[in-house]
CSV table of C-alpha atoms in Angstrom, one decimal:
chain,number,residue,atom,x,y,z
A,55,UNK,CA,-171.7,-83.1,-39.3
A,56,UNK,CA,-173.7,-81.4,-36.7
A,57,UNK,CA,-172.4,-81.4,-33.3
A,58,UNK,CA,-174.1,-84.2,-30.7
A,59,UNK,CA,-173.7,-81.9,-27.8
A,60,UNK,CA,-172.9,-78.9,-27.0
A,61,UNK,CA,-172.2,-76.9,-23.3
A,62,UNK,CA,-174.3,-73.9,-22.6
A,63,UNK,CA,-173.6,-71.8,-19.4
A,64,UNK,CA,-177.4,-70.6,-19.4
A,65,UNK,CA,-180.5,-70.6,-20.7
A,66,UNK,CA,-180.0,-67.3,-22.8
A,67,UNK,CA,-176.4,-69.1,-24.2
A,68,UNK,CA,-178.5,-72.1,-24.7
A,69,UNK,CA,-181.2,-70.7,-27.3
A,70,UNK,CA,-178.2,-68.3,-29.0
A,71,UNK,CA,-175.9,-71.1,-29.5
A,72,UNK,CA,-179.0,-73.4,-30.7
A,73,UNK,CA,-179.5,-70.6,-33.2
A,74,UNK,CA,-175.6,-70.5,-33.8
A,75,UNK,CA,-175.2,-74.1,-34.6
A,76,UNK,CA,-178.7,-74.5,-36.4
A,77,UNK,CA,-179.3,-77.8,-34.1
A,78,UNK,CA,-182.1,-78.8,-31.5
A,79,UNK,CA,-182.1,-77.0,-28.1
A,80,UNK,CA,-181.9,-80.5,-26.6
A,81,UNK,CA,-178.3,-80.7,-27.8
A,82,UNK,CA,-177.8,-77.5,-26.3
A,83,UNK,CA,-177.1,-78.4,-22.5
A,84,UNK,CA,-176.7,-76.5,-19.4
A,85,UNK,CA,-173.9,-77.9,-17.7
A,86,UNK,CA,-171.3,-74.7,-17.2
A,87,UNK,CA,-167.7,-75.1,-18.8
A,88,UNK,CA,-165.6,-77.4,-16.8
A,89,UNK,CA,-162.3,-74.9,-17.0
A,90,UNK,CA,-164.6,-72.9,-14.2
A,91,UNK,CA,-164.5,-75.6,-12.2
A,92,UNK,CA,-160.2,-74.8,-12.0
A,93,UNK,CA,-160.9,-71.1,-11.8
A,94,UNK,CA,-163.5,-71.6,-8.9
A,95,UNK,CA,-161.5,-74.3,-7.0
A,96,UNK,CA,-158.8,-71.7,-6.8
A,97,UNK,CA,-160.5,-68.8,-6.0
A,98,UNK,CA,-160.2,-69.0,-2.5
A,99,UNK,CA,-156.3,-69.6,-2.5
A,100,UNK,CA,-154.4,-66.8,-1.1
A,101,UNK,CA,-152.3,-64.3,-4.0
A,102,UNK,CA,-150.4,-61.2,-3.8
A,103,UNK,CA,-148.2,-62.5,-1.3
A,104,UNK,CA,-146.1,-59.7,-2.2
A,105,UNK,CA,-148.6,-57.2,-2.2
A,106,UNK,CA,-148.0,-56.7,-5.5
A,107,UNK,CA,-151.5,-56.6,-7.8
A,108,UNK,CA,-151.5,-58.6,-10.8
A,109,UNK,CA,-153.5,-57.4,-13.8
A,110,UNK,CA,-154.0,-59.0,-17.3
A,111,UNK,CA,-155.1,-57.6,-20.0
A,112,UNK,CA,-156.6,-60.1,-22.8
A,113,UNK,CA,-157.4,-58.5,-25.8
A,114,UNK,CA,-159.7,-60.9,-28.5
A,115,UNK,CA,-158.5,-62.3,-31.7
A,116,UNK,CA,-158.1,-60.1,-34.5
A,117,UNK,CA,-157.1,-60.5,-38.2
A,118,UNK,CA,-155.6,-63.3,-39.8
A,119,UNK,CA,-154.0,-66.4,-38.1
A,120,UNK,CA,-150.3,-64.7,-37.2
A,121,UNK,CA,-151.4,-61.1,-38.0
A,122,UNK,CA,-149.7,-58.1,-36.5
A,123,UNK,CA,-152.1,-56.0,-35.1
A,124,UNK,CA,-151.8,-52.4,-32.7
A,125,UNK,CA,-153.9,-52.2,-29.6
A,126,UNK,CA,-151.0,-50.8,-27.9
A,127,UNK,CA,-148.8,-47.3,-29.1
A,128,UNK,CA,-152.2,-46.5,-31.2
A,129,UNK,CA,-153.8,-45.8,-28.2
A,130,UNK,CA,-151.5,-44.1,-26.0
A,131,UNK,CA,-149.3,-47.4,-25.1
A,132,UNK,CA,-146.1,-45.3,-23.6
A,133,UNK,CA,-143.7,-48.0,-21.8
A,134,UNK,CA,-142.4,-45.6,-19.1
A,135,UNK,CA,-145.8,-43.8,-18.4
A,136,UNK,CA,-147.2,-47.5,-17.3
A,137,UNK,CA,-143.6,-48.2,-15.7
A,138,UNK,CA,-143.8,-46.1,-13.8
A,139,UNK,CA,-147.4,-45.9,-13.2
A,140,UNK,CA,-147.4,-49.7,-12.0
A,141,UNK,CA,-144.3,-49.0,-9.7
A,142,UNK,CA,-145.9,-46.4,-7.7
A,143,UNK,CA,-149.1,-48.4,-7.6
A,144,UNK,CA,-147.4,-51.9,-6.7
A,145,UNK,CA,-148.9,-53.4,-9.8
A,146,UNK,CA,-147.3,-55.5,-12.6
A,147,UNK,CA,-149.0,-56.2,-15.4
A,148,UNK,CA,-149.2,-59.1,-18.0
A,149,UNK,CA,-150.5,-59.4,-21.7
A,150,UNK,CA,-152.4,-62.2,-22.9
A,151,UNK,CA,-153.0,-61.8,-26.4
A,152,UNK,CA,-154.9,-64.5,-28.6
A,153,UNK,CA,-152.4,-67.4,-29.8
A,154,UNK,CA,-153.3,-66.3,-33.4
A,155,UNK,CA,-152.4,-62.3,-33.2
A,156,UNK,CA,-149.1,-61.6,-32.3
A,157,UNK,CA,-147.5,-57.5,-31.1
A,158,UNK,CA,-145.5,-55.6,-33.3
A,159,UNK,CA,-141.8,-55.6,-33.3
A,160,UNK,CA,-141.6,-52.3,-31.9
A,161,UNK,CA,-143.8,-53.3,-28.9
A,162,UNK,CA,-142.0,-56.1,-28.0
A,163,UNK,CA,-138.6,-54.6,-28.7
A,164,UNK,CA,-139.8,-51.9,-26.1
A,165,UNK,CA,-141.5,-54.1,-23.8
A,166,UNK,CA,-138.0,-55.5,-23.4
A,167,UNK,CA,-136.8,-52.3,-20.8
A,168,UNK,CA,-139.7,-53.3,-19.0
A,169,UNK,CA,-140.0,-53.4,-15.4
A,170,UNK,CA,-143.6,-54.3,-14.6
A,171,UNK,CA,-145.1,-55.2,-18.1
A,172,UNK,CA,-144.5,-58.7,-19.9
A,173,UNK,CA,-146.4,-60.9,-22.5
A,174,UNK,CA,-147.2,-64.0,-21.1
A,175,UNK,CA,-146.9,-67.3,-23.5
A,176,UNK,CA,-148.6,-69.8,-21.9
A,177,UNK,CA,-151.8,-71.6,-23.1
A,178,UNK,CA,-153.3,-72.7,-20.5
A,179,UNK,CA,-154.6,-69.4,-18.5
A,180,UNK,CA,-157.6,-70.8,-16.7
A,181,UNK,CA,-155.1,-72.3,-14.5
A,182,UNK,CA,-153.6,-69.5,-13.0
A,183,UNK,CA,-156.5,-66.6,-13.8
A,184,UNK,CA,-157.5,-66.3,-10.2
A,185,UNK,CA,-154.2,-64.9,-9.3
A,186,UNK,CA,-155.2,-61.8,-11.2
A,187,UNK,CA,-157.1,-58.7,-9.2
A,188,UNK,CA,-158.1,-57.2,-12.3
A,189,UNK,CA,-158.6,-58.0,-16.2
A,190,UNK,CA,-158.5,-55.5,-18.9
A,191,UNK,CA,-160.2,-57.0,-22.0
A,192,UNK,CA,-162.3,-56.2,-24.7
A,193,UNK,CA,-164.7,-58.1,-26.2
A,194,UNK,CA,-163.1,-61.4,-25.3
A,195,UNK,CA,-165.5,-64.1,-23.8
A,196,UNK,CA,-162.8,-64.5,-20.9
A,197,UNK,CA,-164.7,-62.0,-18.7
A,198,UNK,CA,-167.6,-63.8,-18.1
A,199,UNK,CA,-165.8,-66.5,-16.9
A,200,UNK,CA,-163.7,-64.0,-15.0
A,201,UNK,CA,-167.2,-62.6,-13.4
A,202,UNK,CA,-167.2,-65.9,-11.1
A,203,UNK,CA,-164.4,-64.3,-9.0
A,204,UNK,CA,-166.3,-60.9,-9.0
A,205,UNK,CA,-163.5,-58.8,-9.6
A,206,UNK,CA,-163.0,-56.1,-10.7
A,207,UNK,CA,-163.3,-55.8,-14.9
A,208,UNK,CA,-162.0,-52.7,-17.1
A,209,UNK,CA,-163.3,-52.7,-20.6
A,210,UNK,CA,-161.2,-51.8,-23.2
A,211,UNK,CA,-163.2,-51.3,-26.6
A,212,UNK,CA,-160.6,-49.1,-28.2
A,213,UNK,CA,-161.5,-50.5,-31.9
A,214,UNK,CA,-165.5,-51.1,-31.3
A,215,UNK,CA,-166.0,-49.8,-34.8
A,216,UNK,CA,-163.7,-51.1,-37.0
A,217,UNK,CA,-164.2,-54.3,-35.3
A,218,UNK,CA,-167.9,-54.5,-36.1
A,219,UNK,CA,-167.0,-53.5,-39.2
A,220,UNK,CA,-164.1,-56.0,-40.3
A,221,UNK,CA,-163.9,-58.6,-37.8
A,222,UNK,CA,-167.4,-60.0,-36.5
A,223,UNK,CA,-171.0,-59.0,-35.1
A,224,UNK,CA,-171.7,-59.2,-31.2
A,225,UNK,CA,-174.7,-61.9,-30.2
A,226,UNK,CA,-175.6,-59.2,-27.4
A,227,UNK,CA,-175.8,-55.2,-26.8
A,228,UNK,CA,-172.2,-54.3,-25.5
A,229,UNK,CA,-172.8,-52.0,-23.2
A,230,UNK,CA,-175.7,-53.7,-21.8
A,231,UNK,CA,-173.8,-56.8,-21.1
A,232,UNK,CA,-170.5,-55.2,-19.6
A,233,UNK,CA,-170.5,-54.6,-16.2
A,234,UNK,CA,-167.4,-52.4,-15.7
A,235,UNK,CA,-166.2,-49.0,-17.1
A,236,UNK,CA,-165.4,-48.5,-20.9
A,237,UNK,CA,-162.1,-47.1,-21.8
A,238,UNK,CA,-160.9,-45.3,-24.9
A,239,UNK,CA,-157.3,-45.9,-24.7
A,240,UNK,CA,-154.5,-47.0,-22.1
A,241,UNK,CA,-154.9,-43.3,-19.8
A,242,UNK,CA,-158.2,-44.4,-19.5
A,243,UNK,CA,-157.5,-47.6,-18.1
A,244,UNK,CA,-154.6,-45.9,-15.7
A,245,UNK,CA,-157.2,-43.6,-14.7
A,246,UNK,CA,-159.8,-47.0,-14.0
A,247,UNK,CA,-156.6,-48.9,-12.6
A,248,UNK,CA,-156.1,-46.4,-9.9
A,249,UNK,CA,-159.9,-45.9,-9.3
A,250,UNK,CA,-160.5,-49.8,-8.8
A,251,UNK,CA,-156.8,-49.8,-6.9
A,252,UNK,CA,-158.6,-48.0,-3.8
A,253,UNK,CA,-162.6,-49.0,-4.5
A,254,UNK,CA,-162.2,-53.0,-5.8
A,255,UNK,CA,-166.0,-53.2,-5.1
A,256,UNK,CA,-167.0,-50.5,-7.7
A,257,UNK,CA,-169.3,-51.9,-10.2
A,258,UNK,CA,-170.1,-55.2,-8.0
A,259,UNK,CA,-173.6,-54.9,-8.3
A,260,UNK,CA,-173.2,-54.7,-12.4
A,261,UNK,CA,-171.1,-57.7,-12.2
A,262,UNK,CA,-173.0,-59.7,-9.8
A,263,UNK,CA,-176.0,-59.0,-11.7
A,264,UNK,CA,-174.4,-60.2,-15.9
A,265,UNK,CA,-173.3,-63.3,-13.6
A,266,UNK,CA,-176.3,-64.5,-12.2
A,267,UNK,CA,-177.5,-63.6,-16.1
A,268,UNK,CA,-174.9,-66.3,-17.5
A,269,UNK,CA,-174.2,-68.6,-14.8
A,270,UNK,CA,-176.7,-70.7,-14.0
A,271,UNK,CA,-174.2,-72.9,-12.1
A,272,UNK,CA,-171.6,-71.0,-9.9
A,273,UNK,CA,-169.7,-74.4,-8.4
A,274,UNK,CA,-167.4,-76.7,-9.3
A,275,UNK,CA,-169.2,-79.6,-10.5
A,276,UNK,CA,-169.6,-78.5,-14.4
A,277,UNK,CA,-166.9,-81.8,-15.4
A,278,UNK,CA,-169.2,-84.2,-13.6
A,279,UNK,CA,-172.3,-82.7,-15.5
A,280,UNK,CA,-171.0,-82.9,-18.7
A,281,UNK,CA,-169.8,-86.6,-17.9
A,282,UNK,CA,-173.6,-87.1,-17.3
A,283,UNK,CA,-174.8,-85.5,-20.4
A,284,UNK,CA,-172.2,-87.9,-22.4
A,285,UNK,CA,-173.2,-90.9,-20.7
A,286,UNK,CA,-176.6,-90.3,-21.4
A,287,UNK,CA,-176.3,-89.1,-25.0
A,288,UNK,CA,-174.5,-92.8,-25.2
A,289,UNK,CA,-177.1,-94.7,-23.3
């Protein structure tokens, strides 16, 4: 059956996801996703009481459901290099993979000496995303929720190929629609860590500008406009 409504955060997401879903643009409605109403209505509370940066990295789905996949000693993933890396630069970091993909043994066997570096199992991340100062992702739609907070945003699009290749197409150009740097593998995003560590506003401009792009609603009232759209779709 074809959907009755569905939630578009702009007028560009409303005509792809029209296309997408091969219905009307009038069941396409711009109302923002209500799980930005949690991440904006916390943006403002005070983190890092500890000084310590928190950093996530959220890598998209890959594979088949349960699939091992490598994002991490393929590309230069060495335990006591970040370690100690995150030590010296009061930084922990957390790993939010997709709840289909899972690491490899040997990943999480060595993530296990781990001072500053654990995978995080909880499902529910819009709820505590604004505690993090910076995301590492890579083509995950996470960041553009994560723009709202305009922080900073490293880009990890260590597989771009093979991706296009044996997982799926992008709706947009990449690079166009990516306001932050573009690393090849994890020295690349020490190197960005470090750079964004002393300049947080780097790239602010880019980001500002993909948001207002997206967003057409930046407050917390997307639940109450999606309450509308149902009431009236049952009127």
């Amino acid at each position: 059956n074809e959907p009755s409504l569905i939630l578009a955060l702009s007028e560009e997401t409303r005509t792809i996801f029209a296309e997408a879903f091969r219905v009307p643009k009038k069941r396409v409605v711009i109302t923002g996703y209500p799980r930005n109403d949690i991440l904006l209505q916390n943006a403002s509370v005070s983190r890092n009481r500890d000084s310590i940066k928190k950093i996530i990295y959220m890598p998209t789905f890959r594979g088949n459901v349960h699939s091992d996949f490598d994002l991490f000693l393929q590309y230069g993933f060495n335990i006591k290099k970040l370690d100690d890396f995150l030590t010296r630069h009061h930084m922990q970091l957390e790993i939010k993979l997709h709840p289909f993909n899972r690491p490899s043994k040997r990943v999480e066997k060595e993530l296990c000496s781990s001072r500053r570096i654990r995978f995080l199992d909880q499902a529910a991340i819009y709820e505590t995303l604004h505690h993090y100062d910076i995301l590492i992702t890579d083509y995950s739609s996470v960041f553009f929720d994560y723009l709202l907070l305009d922080r900073p945003i490293i880009f990890a699009p260590f597989d771009k190929e093979s991706y296009l290749e044996k997982e799926r197409e992008f709706y947009f150009d990449y690079d166009k629609i990516t306001p932050g740097p573009k690393a090849k593998d994890w020295d690349e995003i020490l190197k960005w860590l470090e750079i964004f560590d002393k300049n947080p506003s780097l790239y602010s401009v880019e980001r500002k500008t993909i948001k207002r792009r997206f967003h057409t609603h930046e407050d917390t009232h997307s639940t109450q406009r999606v309450y509308q759209s149902i009431l009236k779709l049952l009127s």
